[in-house]
Amino acid sequence: MRAAGQADSFVIINGPEDGTEFPVVRAPFHIGSESACPVQIRLDMNVDDLHALVTVVSDGYRVRRTSRNPVFVNGKRTGSLLSRIVRNGGTIQVGNTLLAVDCSPDGLARRSRGIVYESDFGWAIQTAGRATARAVRNVFTWLYELVRRLLSSKLAIASILFLLLVFWPSFRVWVFQWAWYIYHSVANLFRS
């Protein structure tokens, strides 16, 4: 346990960067090899850019996998939907690197006591909602692009009209009614 007045920290206890300490001053944060990660593991080639997402919970941290490679919390596998909580003295393994969580009496994890935090079910709902919104946006973008390209071609417009006339009987009736109306309107103009 760290002394009072210090930040919680994640310490590499086994891996190429043994002894490196990462103070935790805010959450959520990522563990990974990307330079923007507060817990950046540069020398382990089995660590992805954004390997794990860490959020603060009462007296500890919730860890989720955000890459395809596994993450272990206290020796148990965690997933992107099924998270695990690590507390003071617990371990997190990403790639070949093992990190220990060292909490301070007045660190972020202790200050988070009593705060309501998300459940795995809530996380799954949020993730599904974001994925659905992204899929719907992609479908509408694809349809818009398809229609835009089709309408920019005269041959495509003629082909679409031909197919509508052949395979959609009510469209055919509507077109013939309008053609008949226009024919009679023009004929009446010349009779006057």
PDB file of C-alpha atoms in Angstrom:
ATOM      1  CA  MET A   1       0.000   0.000   0.000  1.00  0.00           C
ATOM      2  CA  ARG A   2       1.234   3.446  -0.916  1.00  0.00           C
ATOM      3  CA  ALA A   3       1.637   6.291   1.536  1.00  0.00           C
ATOM      4  CA  ALA A   4      -1.086   8.879   2.012  1.00  0.00           C
ATOM      5  CA  GLY A   5      -0.898  11.817  -0.370  1.00  0.00           C
ATOM      6  CA  GLN A   6       0.341   9.724  -3.272  1.00  0.00           C
ATOM      7  CA  ALA A   7      -1.643   8.667  -6.323  1.00  0.00           C
ATOM      8  CA  ASP A   8      -2.679   5.074  -6.956  1.00  0.00           C
ATOM      9  CA  SER A   9      -0.308   3.418  -9.384  1.00  0.00           C
ATOM     10  CA  PHE A  10       0.060   0.482 -11.715  1.00  0.00           C
ATOM     11  CA  VAL A  11       3.549  -1.042 -11.422  1.00  0.00           C
ATOM     12  CA  ILE A  12       5.113  -3.483 -13.880  1.00  0.00           C
ATOM     13  CA  ILE A  13       6.322  -6.419 -11.793  1.00  0.00           C
ATOM     14  CA  ASN A  14       7.178  -8.841 -14.566  1.00  0.00           C
ATOM     15  CA  GLY A  15       8.026  -7.935 -18.141  1.00  0.00           C
ATOM     16  CA  PRO A  16      10.512  -6.058 -20.299  1.00  0.00           C
ATOM     17  CA  GLU A  17       9.920  -2.801 -18.391  1.00  0.00           C
ATOM     18  CA  ASP A  18      10.075  -4.308 -14.873  1.00  0.00           C
ATOM     19  CA  GLY A  19       9.749  -1.667 -12.143  1.00  0.00           C
ATOM     20  CA  THR A  20       8.104   1.016 -14.297  1.00  0.00           C
ATOM     21  CA  GLU A  21       5.413   2.836 -12.343  1.00  0.00           C
ATOM     22  CA  PHE A  22       2.336   4.549 -13.815  1.00  0.00           C
ATOM     23  CA  PRO A  23       0.478   6.911 -11.431  1.00  0.00           C
ATOM     24  CA  VAL A  24      -3.307   6.975 -11.827  1.00  0.00           C
ATOM     25  CA  VAL A  25      -4.696  10.497 -11.562  1.00  0.00           C
ATOM     26  CA  ARG A  26      -7.935  10.109 -13.535  1.00  0.00           C
ATOM     27  CA  ALA A  27     -10.115   7.417 -15.052  1.00  0.00           C
ATOM     28  CA  PRO A  28     -11.154   5.933 -17.407  1.00  0.00           C
ATOM     29  CA  PHE A  29      -7.880   5.212 -19.149  1.00  0.00           C
ATOM     30  CA  HIS A  30      -6.344   2.632 -21.460  1.00  0.00           C
ATOM     31  CA  ILE A  31      -3.486   0.213 -20.999  1.00  0.00           C
ATOM     32  CA  GLY A  32      -1.638  -0.315 -24.274  1.00  0.00           C
ATOM     33  CA  SER A  33       1.351   0.450 -26.444  1.00  0.00           C
ATOM     34  CA  GLU A  34      -0.044   3.670 -27.939  1.00  0.00           C
ATOM     35  CA  SER A  35       1.715   6.826 -26.768  1.00  0.00           C
ATOM     36  CA  ALA A  36      -1.582   8.390 -25.573  1.00  0.00           C
ATOM     37  CA  CYS A  37      -2.162   5.578 -23.044  1.00  0.00           C
ATOM     38  CA  PRO A  38      -1.515   6.616 -19.425  1.00  0.00           C
ATOM     39  CA  VAL A  39      -0.244   3.070 -18.833  1.00  0.00           C
ATOM     40  CA  GLN A  40       1.981   2.713 -21.900  1.00  0.00           C
ATOM     41  CA  ILE A  41       3.808  -0.581 -22.348  1.00  0.00           C
ATOM     42  CA  ARG A  42       6.272  -0.013 -25.175  1.00  0.00           C
ATOM     43  CA  LEU A  43       8.587  -3.009 -25.163  1.00  0.00           C
ATOM     44  CA  ASP A  44       6.112  -5.926 -25.040  1.00  0.00           C
ATOM     45  CA  MET A  45       5.252  -6.818 -28.654  1.00  0.00           C
ATOM     46  CA  ASN A  46       2.165  -8.753 -27.482  1.00  0.00           C
ATOM     47  CA  VAL A  47       0.483  -5.594 -26.168  1.00  0.00           C
ATOM     48  CA  ASP A  48      -1.922  -3.912 -28.602  1.00  0.00           C
ATOM     49  CA  ASP A  49      -2.324  -0.149 -29.082  1.00  0.00           C
ATOM     50  CA  LEU A  50      -5.421  -0.040 -26.850  1.00  0.00           C
ATOM     51  CA  HIS A  51      -5.274  -3.368 -25.046  1.00  0.00           C
ATOM     52  CA  ALA A  52      -7.518  -2.773 -22.005  1.00  0.00           C
ATOM     53  CA  LEU A  53      -9.894  -0.132 -20.663  1.00  0.00           C
ATOM     54  CA  VAL A  54      -9.726   0.681 -16.956  1.00  0.00           C
ATOM     55  CA  THR A  55     -12.455   2.527 -15.034  1.00  0.00           C
ATOM     56  CA  VAL A  56     -12.531   3.364 -11.348  1.00  0.00           C
ATOM     57  CA  VAL A  57     -14.894   1.591  -8.940  1.00  0.00           C
ATOM     58  CA  SER A  58     -15.224   1.700  -5.177  1.00  0.00           C
ATOM     59  CA  ASP A  59     -11.814   0.687  -3.729  1.00  0.00           C
ATOM     60  CA  GLY A  60     -10.502  -0.625  -7.039  1.00  0.00           C
ATOM     61  CA  TYR A  61     -10.527  -0.614 -10.816  1.00  0.00           C
ATOM     62  CA  ARG A  62     -12.706  -2.360 -13.414  1.00  0.00           C
ATOM     63  CA  VAL A  63     -10.725  -3.843 -16.314  1.00  0.00           C
ATOM     64  CA  ARG A  64     -12.144  -4.680 -19.767  1.00  0.00           C
ATOM     65  CA  ARG A  65     -10.418  -6.127 -22.819  1.00  0.00           C
ATOM     66  CA  THR A  66     -10.533  -3.778 -25.830  1.00  0.00           C
ATOM     67  CA  SER A  67      -8.372  -5.790 -28.227  1.00  0.00           C
ATOM     68  CA  ARG A  68      -8.423  -9.333 -29.543  1.00  0.00           C
ATOM     69  CA  ASN A  69      -5.588 -10.427 -27.282  1.00  0.00           C
ATOM     70  CA  PRO A  70      -6.413 -11.668 -23.785  1.00  0.00           C
ATOM     71  CA  VAL A  71      -6.318  -9.724 -20.519  1.00  0.00           C
ATOM     72  CA  PHE A  72      -6.100 -11.464 -17.151  1.00  0.00           C
ATOM     73  CA  VAL A  73      -7.089  -9.984 -13.788  1.00  0.00           C
ATOM     74  CA  ASN A  74      -5.739 -11.944 -10.813  1.00  0.00           C
ATOM     75  CA  GLY A  75      -5.173 -14.877 -13.185  1.00  0.00           C
ATOM     76  CA  LYS A  76      -8.755 -14.901 -14.519  1.00  0.00           C
ATOM     77  CA  ARG A  77      -9.547 -13.999 -18.103  1.00  0.00           C
ATOM     78  CA  THR A  78     -11.593 -10.850 -18.708  1.00  0.00           C
ATOM     79  CA  GLY A  79     -13.525  -9.914 -21.825  1.00  0.00           C
ATOM     80  CA  SER A  80     -14.920  -6.853 -23.538  1.00  0.00           C
ATOM     81  CA  LEU A  81     -18.377  -7.433 -22.017  1.00  0.00           C
ATOM     82  CA  LEU A  82     -17.469  -9.456 -18.922  1.00  0.00           C
ATOM     83  CA  SER A  83     -15.149  -7.277 -16.873  1.00  0.00           C
ATOM     84  CA  ARG A  84     -13.178  -7.995 -13.719  1.00  0.00           C
ATOM     85  CA  ILE A  85     -12.406  -5.784 -10.741  1.00  0.00           C
ATOM     86  CA  VAL A  86      -8.900  -5.483  -9.373  1.00  0.00           C
ATOM     87  CA  ARG A  87      -8.188  -4.053  -5.940  1.00  0.00           C
ATOM     88  CA  ASN A  88      -5.032  -3.112  -4.029  1.00  0.00           C
ATOM     89  CA  GLY A  89      -2.367  -5.794  -4.478  1.00  0.00           C
ATOM     90  CA  GLY A  90      -4.169  -7.419  -7.407  1.00  0.00           C
ATOM     91  CA  THR A  91      -2.558  -8.065 -10.789  1.00  0.00           C
ATOM     92  CA  ILE A  92      -3.365  -7.403 -14.421  1.00  0.00           C
ATOM     93  CA  GLN A  93      -1.647  -9.243 -17.256  1.00  0.00           C
ATOM     94  CA  VAL A  94      -1.593  -7.755 -20.759  1.00  0.00           C
ATOM     95  CA  GLY A  95       0.577  -9.549 -23.304  1.00  0.00           C
ATOM     96  CA  ASN A  96       3.598 -10.875 -21.413  1.00  0.00           C
ATOM     97  CA  THR A  97       3.579  -7.981 -18.937  1.00  0.00           C
ATOM     98  CA  LEU A  98       2.252  -8.327 -15.392  1.00  0.00           C
ATOM     99  CA  LEU A  99       1.140  -5.170 -13.558  1.00  0.00           C
ATOM    100  CA  ALA A 100       0.388  -4.823  -9.841  1.00  0.00           C
ATOM    101  CA  VAL A 101      -2.183  -2.338  -8.554  1.00  0.00           C
ATOM    102  CA  ASP A 102      -0.895  -0.247  -5.654  1.00  0.00           C
ATOM    103  CA  CYS A 103      -3.597   1.907  -4.030  1.00  0.00           C
ATOM    104  CA  SER A 104      -3.080   4.844  -1.719  1.00  0.00           C
ATOM    105  CA  PRO A 105      -5.336   5.542   1.308  1.00  0.00           C
ATOM    106  CA  ASP A 106      -6.488   8.750  -0.392  1.00  0.00           C
ATOM    107  CA  GLY A 107      -6.018   7.688  -4.017  1.00  0.00           C
ATOM    108  CA  LEU A 108      -8.619   7.672  -6.762  1.00  0.00           C
ATOM    109  CA  ALA A 109      -9.984   4.193  -5.926  1.00  0.00           C
ATOM    110  CA  ARG A 110     -10.538   5.033  -2.232  1.00  0.00           C
ATOM    111  CA  ARG A 111     -12.096   8.408  -3.082  1.00  0.00           C
ATOM    112  CA  SER A 112     -14.607   6.560  -5.295  1.00  0.00           C
ATOM    113  CA  ARG A 113     -16.285   4.741  -2.405  1.00  0.00           C
ATOM    114  CA  GLY A 114     -20.059   4.880  -2.633  1.00  0.00           C
ATOM    115  CA  ILE A 115     -20.117   6.061  -6.248  1.00  0.00           C
ATOM    116  CA  VAL A 116     -22.511   4.072  -8.407  1.00  0.00           C
ATOM    117  CA  TYR A 117     -20.691   2.578 -11.352  1.00  0.00           C
ATOM    118  CA  GLU A 118     -21.794   0.777 -14.477  1.00  0.00           C
ATOM    119  CA  SER A 119     -22.548  -2.913 -14.569  1.00  0.00           C
ATOM    120  CA  ASP A 120     -21.524  -5.333 -17.285  1.00  0.00           C
ATOM    121  CA  PHE A 121     -25.143  -5.359 -18.480  1.00  0.00           C
ATOM    122  CA  GLY A 122     -25.170  -1.551 -18.782  1.00  0.00           C
ATOM    123  CA  TRP A 123     -21.870  -1.668 -20.647  1.00  0.00           C
ATOM    124  CA  ALA A 124     -23.286  -4.287 -23.041  1.00  0.00           C
ATOM    125  CA  ILE A 125     -26.358  -2.136 -23.730  1.00  0.00           C
ATOM    126  CA  GLN A 126     -24.180   0.934 -24.414  1.00  0.00           C
ATOM    127  CA  THR A 127     -21.850  -1.045 -26.666  1.00  0.00           C
ATOM    128  CA  ALA A 128     -24.755  -2.587 -28.589  1.00  0.00           C
ATOM    129  CA  GLY A 129     -26.368   0.833 -28.993  1.00  0.00           C
ATOM    130  CA  ARG A 130     -23.173   2.370 -30.377  1.00  0.00           C
ATOM    131  CA  ALA A 131     -22.645  -0.587 -32.731  1.00  0.00           C
ATOM    132  CA  THR A 132     -26.255  -0.410 -33.950  1.00  0.00           C
ATOM    133  CA  ALA A 133     -26.037   3.333 -34.551  1.00  0.00           C
ATOM    134  CA  ARG A 134     -22.776   2.871 -36.468  1.00  0.00           C
ATOM    135  CA  ALA A 135     -24.307   0.062 -38.584  1.00  0.00           C
ATOM    136  CA  VAL A 136     -27.440   2.100 -39.380  1.00  0.00           C
ATOM    137  CA  ARG A 137     -25.303   5.107 -40.314  1.00  0.00           C
ATOM    138  CA  ASN A 138     -23.171   2.918 -42.608  1.00  0.00           C
ATOM    139  CA  VAL A 139     -26.243   1.404 -44.307  1.00  0.00           C
ATOM    140  CA  PHE A 140     -27.809   4.815 -44.928  1.00  0.00           C
ATOM    141  CA  THR A 141     -24.496   6.176 -46.230  1.00  0.00           C
ATOM    142  CA  TRP A 142     -24.203   3.213 -48.599  1.00  0.00           C
ATOM    143  CA  LEU A 143     -27.819   3.624 -49.797  1.00  0.00           C
ATOM    144  CA  TYR A 144     -27.359   7.372 -50.296  1.00  0.00           C
ATOM    145  CA  GLU A 145     -24.200   6.770 -52.330  1.00  0.00           C
ATOM    146  CA  LEU A 146     -25.938   4.068 -54.409  1.00  0.00           C
ATOM    147  CA  VAL A 147     -28.938   6.313 -55.193  1.00  0.00           C
ATOM    148  CA  ARG A 148     -26.670   9.281 -55.931  1.00  0.00           C
ATOM    149  CA  ARG A 149     -24.613   7.256 -58.402  1.00  0.00           C
ATOM    150  CA  LEU A 150     -27.666   5.708 -60.020  1.00  0.00           C
ATOM    151  CA  LEU A 151     -29.393   9.063 -60.462  1.00  0.00           C
ATOM    152  CA  SER A 152     -26.298  10.630 -61.979  1.00  0.00           C
ATOM    153  CA  SER A 153     -26.520   8.227 -64.932  1.00  0.00           C
ATOM    154  CA  LYS A 154     -29.247   8.640 -67.588  1.00  0.00           C
ATOM    155  CA  LEU A 155     -28.927   4.993 -68.559  1.00  0.00           C
ATOM    156  CA  ALA A 156     -29.444   3.958 -64.933  1.00  0.00           C
ATOM    157  CA  ILE A 157     -32.547   6.163 -64.636  1.00  0.00           C
ATOM    158  CA  ALA A 158     -33.977   4.695 -67.846  1.00  0.00           C
ATOM    159  CA  SER A 159     -33.223   1.166 -66.593  1.00  0.00           C
ATOM    160  CA  ILE A 160     -34.914   1.830 -63.258  1.00  0.00           C
ATOM    161  CA  LEU A 161     -38.014   3.242 -64.947  1.00  0.00           C
ATOM    162  CA  PHE A 162     -38.151   0.271 -67.319  1.00  0.00           C
ATOM    163  CA  LEU A 163     -37.892  -2.194 -64.412  1.00  0.00           C
ATOM    164  CA  LEU A 164     -40.593  -0.318 -62.498  1.00  0.00           C
ATOM    165  CA  LEU A 165     -42.896  -0.417 -65.530  1.00  0.00           C
ATOM    166  CA  VAL A 166     -42.319  -4.129 -66.078  1.00  0.00           C
ATOM    167  CA  PHE A 167     -42.378  -5.451 -62.512  1.00  0.00           C
ATOM    168  CA  TRP A 168     -44.628  -3.023 -60.596  1.00  0.00           C
ATOM    169  CA  PRO A 169     -48.174  -3.085 -61.990  1.00  0.00           C
ATOM    170  CA  SER A 170     -49.521  -0.199 -59.891  1.00  0.00           C
ATOM    171  CA  PHE A 171     -46.625   2.011 -61.064  1.00  0.00           C
ATOM    172  CA  ARG A 172     -47.471   1.066 -64.652  1.00  0.00           C
ATOM    173  CA  VAL A 173     -51.138   2.047 -64.124  1.00  0.00           C
ATOM    174  CA  TRP A 174     -50.101   5.354 -62.531  1.00  0.00           C
ATOM    175  CA  VAL A 175     -47.747   6.188 -65.439  1.00  0.00           C
ATOM    176  CA  PHE A 176     -50.412   5.381 -68.051  1.00  0.00           C
ATOM    177  CA  GLN A 177     -53.004   7.477 -66.180  1.00  0.00           C
ATOM    178  CA  TRP A 178     -50.644  10.473 -66.096  1.00  0.00           C
ATOM    179  CA  ALA A 179     -49.711   9.971 -69.741  1.00  0.00           C
ATOM    180  CA  TRP A 180     -53.425   9.845 -70.658  1.00  0.00           C
ATOM    181  CA  TYR A 181     -54.086  13.004 -68.587  1.00  0.00           C
ATOM    182  CA  ILE A 182     -51.201  14.910 -70.194  1.00  0.00           C
ATOM    183  CA  TYR A 183     -52.248  13.758 -73.705  1.00  0.00           C
ATOM    184  CA  HIS A 184     -55.819  14.994 -73.205  1.00  0.00           C
ATOM    185  CA  SER A 185     -54.649  18.280 -71.614  1.00  0.00           C
ATOM    186  CA  VAL A 186     -52.412  19.032 -74.607  1.00  0.00           C
ATOM    187  CA  ALA A 187     -55.105  17.954 -77.081  1.00  0.00           C
ATOM    188  CA  ASN A 188     -57.639  20.256 -75.409  1.00  0.00           C
ATOM    189  CA  LEU A 189     -55.217  23.177 -75.729  1.00  0.00           C
ATOM    190  CA  PHE A 190     -55.058  22.736 -79.482  1.00  0.00           C
ATOM    191  CA  ARG A 191     -58.839  22.342 -79.840  1.00  0.00           C
ATOM    192  CA  SER A 192     -59.530  25.717 -78.284  1.00  0.00           C
TER     193      SER A 192
END
